[in-house]
Coordinates of C-alpha atoms and ligand atoms in Angstrom, one line a residue:
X1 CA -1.7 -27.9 13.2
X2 CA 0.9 -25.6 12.2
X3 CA 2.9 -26.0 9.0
X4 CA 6.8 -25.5 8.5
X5 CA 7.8 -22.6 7.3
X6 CA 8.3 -23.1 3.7
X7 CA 12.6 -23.2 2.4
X8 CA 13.2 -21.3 4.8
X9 CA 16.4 -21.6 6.3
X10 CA 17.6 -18.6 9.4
X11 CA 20.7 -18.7 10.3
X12 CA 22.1 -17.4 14.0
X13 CA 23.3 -13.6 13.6
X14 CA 21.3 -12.3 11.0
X15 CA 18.5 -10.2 10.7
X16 CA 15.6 -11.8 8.8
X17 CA 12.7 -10.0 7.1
X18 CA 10.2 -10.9 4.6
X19 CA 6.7 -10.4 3.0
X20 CA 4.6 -12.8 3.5
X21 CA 1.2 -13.2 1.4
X22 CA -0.7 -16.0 -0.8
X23 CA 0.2 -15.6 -4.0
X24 CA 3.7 -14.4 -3.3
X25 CA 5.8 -15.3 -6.2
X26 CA 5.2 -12.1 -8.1
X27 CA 6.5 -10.1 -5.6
X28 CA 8.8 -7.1 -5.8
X29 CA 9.5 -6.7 -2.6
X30 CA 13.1 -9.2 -1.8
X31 CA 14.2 -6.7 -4.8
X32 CA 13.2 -3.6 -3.5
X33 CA 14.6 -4.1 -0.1
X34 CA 18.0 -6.2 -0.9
X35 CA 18.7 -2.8 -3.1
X36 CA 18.0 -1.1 0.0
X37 CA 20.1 -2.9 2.1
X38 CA 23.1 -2.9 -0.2
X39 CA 22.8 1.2 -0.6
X40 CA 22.6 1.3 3.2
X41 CA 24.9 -1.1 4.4
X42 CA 22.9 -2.7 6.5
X43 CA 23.3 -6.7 6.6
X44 CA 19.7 -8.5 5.8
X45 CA 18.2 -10.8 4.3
X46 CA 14.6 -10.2 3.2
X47 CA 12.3 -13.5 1.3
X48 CA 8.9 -13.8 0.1
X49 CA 7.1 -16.4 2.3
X50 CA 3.8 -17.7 0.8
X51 CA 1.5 -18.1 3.4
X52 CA -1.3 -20.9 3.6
X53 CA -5.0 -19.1 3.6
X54 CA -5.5 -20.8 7.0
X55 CA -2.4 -20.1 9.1
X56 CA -1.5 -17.0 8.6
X57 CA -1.3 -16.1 12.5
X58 CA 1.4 -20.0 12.9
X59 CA 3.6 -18.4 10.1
X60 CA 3.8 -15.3 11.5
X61 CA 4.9 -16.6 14.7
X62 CA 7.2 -19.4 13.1
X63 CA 9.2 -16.6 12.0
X64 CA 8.8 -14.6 14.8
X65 CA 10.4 -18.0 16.7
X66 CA 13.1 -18.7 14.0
X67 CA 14.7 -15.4 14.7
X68 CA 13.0 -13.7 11.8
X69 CA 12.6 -9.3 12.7
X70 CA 9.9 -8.1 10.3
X71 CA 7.2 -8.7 7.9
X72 CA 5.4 -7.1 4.9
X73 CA 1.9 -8.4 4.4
X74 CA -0.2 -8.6 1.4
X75 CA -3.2 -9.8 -0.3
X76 CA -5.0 -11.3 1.6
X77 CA -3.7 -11.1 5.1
X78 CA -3.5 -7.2 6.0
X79 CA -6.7 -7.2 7.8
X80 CA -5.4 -10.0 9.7
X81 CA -2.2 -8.8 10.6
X82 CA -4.3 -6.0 11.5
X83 CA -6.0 -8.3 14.2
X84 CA -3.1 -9.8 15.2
X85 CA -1.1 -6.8 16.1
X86 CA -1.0 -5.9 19.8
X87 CA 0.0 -2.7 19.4
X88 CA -0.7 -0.2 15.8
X89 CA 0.2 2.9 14.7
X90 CA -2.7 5.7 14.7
X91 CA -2.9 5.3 11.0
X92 CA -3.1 1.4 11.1
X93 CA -5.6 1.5 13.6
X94 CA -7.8 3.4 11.5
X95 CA -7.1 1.6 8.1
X96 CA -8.3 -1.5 9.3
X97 CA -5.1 -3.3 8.5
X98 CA -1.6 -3.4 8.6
X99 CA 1.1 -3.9 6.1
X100 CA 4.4 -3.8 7.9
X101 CA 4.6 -6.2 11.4
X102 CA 7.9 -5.9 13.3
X103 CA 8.5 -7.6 17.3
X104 CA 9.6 -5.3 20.0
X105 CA 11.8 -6.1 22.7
X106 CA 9.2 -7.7 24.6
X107 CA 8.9 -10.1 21.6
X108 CA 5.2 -8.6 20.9
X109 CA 3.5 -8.2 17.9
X110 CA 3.9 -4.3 16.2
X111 CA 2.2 -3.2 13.5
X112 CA 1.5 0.0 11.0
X113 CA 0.5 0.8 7.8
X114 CA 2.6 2.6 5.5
X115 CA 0.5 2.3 1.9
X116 CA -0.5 5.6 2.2
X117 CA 2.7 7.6 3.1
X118 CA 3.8 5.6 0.0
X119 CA 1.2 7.1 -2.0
X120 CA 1.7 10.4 -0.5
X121 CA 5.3 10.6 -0.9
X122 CA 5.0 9.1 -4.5
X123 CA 2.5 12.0 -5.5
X124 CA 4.4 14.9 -3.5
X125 CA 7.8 14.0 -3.4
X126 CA 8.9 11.9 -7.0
X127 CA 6.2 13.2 -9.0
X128 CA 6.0 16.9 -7.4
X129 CA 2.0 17.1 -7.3
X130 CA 0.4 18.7 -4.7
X131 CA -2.7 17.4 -2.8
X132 CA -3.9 20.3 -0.7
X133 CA -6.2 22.4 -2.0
X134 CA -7.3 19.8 -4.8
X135 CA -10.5 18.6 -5.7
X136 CA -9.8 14.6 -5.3
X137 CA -11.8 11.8 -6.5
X138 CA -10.8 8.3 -5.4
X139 CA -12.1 5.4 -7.2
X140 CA -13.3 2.5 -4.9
X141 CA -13.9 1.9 -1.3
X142 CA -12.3 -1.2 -0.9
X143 CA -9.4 -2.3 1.9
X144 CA -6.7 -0.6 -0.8
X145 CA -8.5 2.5 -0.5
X146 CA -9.2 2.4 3.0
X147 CA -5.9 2.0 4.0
X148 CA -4.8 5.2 2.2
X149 CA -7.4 7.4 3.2
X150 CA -6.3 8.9 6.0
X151 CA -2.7 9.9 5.4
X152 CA -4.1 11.6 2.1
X153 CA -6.9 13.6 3.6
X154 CA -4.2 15.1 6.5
X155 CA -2.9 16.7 3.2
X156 CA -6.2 18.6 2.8
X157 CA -7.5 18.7 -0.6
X158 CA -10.3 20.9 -0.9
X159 CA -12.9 17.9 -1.5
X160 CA -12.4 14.8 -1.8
X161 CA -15.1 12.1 -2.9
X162 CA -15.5 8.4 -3.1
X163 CA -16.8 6.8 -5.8
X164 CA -17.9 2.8 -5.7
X165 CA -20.1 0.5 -7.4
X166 CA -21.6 -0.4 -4.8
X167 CA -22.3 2.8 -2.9
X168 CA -23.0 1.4 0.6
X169 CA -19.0 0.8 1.1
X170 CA -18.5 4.4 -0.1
X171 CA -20.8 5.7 2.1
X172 CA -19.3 3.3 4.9
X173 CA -15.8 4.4 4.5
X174 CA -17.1 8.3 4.7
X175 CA -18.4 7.8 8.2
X176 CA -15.3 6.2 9.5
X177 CA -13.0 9.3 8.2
X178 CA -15.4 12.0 7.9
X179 CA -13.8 14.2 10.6
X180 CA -10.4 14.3 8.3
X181 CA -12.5 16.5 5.6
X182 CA -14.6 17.6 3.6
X183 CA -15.6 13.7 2.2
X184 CA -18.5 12.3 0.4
X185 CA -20.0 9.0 -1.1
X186 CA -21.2 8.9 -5.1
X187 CA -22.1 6.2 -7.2
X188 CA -19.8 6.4 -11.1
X189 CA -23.4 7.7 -12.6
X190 CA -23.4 10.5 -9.9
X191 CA -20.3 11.9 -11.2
X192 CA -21.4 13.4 -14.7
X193 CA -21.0 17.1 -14.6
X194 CA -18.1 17.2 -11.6
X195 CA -14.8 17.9 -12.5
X196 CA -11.4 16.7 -10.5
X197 CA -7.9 18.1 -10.5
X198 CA -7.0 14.5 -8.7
X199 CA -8.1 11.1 -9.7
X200 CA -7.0 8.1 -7.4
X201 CA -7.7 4.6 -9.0
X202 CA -8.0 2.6 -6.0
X203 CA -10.3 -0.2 -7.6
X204 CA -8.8 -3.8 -8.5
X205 CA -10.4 -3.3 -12.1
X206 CA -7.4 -2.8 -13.6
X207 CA -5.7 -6.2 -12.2
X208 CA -8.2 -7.1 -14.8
X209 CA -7.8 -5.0 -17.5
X210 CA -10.9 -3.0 -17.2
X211 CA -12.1 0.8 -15.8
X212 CA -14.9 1.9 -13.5
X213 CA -17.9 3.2 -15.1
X214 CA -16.4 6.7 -15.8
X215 CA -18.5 9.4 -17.7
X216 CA -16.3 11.9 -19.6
X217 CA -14.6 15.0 -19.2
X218 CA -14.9 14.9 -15.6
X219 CA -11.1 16.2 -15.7
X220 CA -9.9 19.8 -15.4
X221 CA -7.0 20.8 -17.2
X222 CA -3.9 20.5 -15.2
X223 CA -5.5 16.9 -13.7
X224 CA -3.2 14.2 -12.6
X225 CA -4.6 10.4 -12.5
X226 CA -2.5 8.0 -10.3
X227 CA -3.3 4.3 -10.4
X228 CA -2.8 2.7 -7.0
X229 CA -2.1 -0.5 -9.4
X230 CA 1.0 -1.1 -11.2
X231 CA 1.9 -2.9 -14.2
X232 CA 4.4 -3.7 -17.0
X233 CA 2.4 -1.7 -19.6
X234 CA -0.1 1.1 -18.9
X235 CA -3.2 0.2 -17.2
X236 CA -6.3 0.7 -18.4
X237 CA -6.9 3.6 -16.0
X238 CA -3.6 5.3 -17.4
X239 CA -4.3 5.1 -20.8
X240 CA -8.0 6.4 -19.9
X241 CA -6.1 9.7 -17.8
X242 CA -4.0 10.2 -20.7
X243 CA -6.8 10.1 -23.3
X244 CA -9.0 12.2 -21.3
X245 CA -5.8 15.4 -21.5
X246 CA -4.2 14.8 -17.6
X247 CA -0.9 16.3 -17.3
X248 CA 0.1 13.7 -15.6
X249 CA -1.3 9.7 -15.7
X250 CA 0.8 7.3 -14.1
X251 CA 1.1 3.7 -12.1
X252 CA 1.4 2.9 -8.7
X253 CA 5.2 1.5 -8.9
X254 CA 6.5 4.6 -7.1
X255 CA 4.4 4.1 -4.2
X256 CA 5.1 0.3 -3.9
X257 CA 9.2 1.4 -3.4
X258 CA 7.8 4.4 -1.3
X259 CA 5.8 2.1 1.3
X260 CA 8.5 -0.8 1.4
X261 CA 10.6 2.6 2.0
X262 CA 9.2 3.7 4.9
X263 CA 9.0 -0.2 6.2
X264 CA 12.5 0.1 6.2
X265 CA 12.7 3.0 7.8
X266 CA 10.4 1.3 10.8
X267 CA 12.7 -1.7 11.2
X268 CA 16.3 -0.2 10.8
X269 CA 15.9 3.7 11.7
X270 CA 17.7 4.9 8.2
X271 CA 15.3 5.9 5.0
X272 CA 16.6 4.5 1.5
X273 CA 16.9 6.6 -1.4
X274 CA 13.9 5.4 -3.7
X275 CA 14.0 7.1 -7.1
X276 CA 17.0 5.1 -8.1
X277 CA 15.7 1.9 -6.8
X278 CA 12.0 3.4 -8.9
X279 CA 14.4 3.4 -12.4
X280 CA 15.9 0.5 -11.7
X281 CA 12.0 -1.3 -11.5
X282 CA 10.9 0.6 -14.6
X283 CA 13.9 -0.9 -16.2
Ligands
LIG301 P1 -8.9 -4.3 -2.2 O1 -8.3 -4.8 -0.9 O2 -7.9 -4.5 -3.4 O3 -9.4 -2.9 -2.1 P2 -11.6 -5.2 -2.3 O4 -11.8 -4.8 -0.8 O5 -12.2 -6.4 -2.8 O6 -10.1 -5.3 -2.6 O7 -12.1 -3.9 -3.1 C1 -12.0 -3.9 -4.5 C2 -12.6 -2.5 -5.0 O8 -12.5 -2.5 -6.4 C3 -14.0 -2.3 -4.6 O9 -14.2 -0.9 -4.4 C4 -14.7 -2.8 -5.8 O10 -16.0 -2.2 -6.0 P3 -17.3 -2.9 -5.1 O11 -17.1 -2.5 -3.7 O12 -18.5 -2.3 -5.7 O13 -17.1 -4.4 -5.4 C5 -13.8 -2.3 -6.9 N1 -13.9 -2.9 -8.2 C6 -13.4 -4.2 -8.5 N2 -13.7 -4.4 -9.8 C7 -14.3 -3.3 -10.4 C8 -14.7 -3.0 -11.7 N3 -14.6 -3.8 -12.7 N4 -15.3 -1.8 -11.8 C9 -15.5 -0.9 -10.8 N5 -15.0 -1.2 -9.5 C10 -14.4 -2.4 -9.3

C-alpha cells in the first residue's frame, strides 16, 4: 500500500519541486535550487523527500497528485526513474537512468539525465579544461559513470579508457557506447606504462576514503584529475592527483550545482548563474 508523503505540505498556486532519494538528509540540492530561485525570481519551493526503498514509483506519483512539478533523483532510485519515465531524453535513454523527472501537460512522466552536462560544463566552462583531443581515463564502470559517458565522449577526446575492478562491467559499458569513440576496457594492473592528460574518478571509493588500485606516474604533465565525488576536505583521489604533479585536482561540487543547473533550466526555461551559487557551497 502506498505511504504518505512524508511533512509534506503543497499548497494551491505554487510550484513544487524536490529531490527525492533514501538517504536524503545530506542533500544539497533545496540549497542549490532556492539560491536559484531567488537570483531568478522565479517563485518555488524545492524539498528533499526521502523515499522508502520500496515505493519509489507511489512517491513519485503522490507528488505528481499533490500538485508537485519536478523531481531530482538520487541514490538509489535513478535506474528506476529511468524505468518509470514514459518518455527520455537521448542521453537518458542511453545512461540507463534518469536524474531529473518533470510531468508534461498530459500529466505523463518526463525524464533526462543531466549528470554529465554537469560534469561537462564543470570541466569546460568553470574550470576552463578542454576535453577534446585528450587522452581520458575514467575510473569505474558503475551507474555514476555510465550516466556520464556519453555527453563526455561527444566532446571527443582522443582515447578514452575505462578502468574497473572488475573488468567485465568495463568491458560492458564499452559495447554500449563504443560507436561515440575511440573506448576501451582495462583492469587498474593494465594501466602501468599509459599516461593520461584526463583522469575521471568515477568510483564510490572515495565515499570511503580510499583510491583504486592506481600504479604511478600514469600522469602527463599538464594532467587534470576531477573527482565525480565531492567532499568537505579533499578526497583521497585529490590528494593522490595533486601528489602525483596534475595541474589541476579537484571535487565534484561544481558539477553537482552544474546538473541541478541545467534541471532548472528543464523545468523553468531560464539557466542560473552557478559559480556564485559554487562559492557560496565551498564557503
Ligand atoms: P554508482 O552508482 O555510484 O556508480 P555502483 O554501480 O555500485 O555505484 O558502482 C561503483 C563503482 O565504484 C564500481 O565501478 C566499483 O567497482 P566494481 O564494479 O569492481 O565493484 C567501484 N568501486 C567501489 N569501491 C571501489 C574501490 N575501493 N576501489 C576501486 N573501485 C571501487
Amino acid at each position: 500500500m502506498a505511504r504518505t508523503l512524508p511533512e509534506l505540505r503543497l499548497k494551491p498556486g505554487t510550484d513544487y519541486y524536490a529531490v527525492i532519494g533514501h538517504p536524503i538528509t545530506h542533500s544539497l540540492s533545496p540549497l542549490i535550487h532556492q539560491q536559484f530561485a531567488e537570483q531568478t525570481d522565479q517563485n518555488l519551493i524545492y524539498q528533499a523527500i526521502e523515499s522508502p526503498l520500496d515505493t519509489f514509483p507511489e512517491m513519485v506519483e503522490q507528488f505528481r497528485q499533490a500538485g508537485g512539478r519536478g523531481l531530482n533523483v538520487t541514490v538509489p532510485f535513478k535506474q528506476q526513474a529511468w524505468e518509470i519515465s514514459y518518455q527520455r531524453s537521448e542521453v537518458a535513454e542511453r545512461a540507463g537512468a534518469v536524474n531529473t523527472l518533470w510531468f508534461d501537460d498530459r500529466d505523463q512522466i518526463r525524464g533526462d539525465n543531466t549528470d554529465g552536462c554537469g560534469l561537462v560544463r564543470d570541466i569546460l566552462i568553470n574550470y576552463q579544461q578542454a576535453i577534446t583531443g585528450k587522452r581520458l581515463l575514467i575510473l569505474g564502470a558503475g551507474g555514476a559513470v555510465r550516466g556520464v559517458l556519453e555527453p563526455l565522449l561527444k566532446e571527443n577526446p582522443d582515447t578514452c579508457v575505462i578502468a574497473n575492478r572488475t573488468l567485465s562491467r568495463a568491458e560492458e559499458l564499452v559495447g554500449l557506447f563504443s560507436d561515440l569513440g575511440d573506448l576501451s576496457a582495462v583492469a587498474y594492473s593494465d594501466l602501468a606504462g599509459s599516461s593520461f592528460d584526463m583522469v575521471i574518478n568515477g568510483t564510490s571509493a572515495s565515499l570511503q576514503g580510499t583510491l583504486p588500485p592506481l600504479p604511478e606516474n600514469i600522469l602527463t604533465k599538464e594532467a587534470v584529475c576531477y573527482d565525480m565525488m565531492y567532499a568537505k576536505k579533499p578526497t583521497a583521489f585529490v590528494k593522490w592527483g595533486l601528489d602525483g604533479g596534475a595541474k589541476l585536482s579537484v571535487d565534484g561540487l561544481g558539477m553537482l550545482v552544474e546538473q541541478a543547473a541545467e534541471s532548472f533550466f528543464i523545468w523553468r526555461g531560464i539557466r542560473p548563474e552557478t559559480s556564485s551559487v559554487i562559492s557560496l557551497l565551498r564557503t
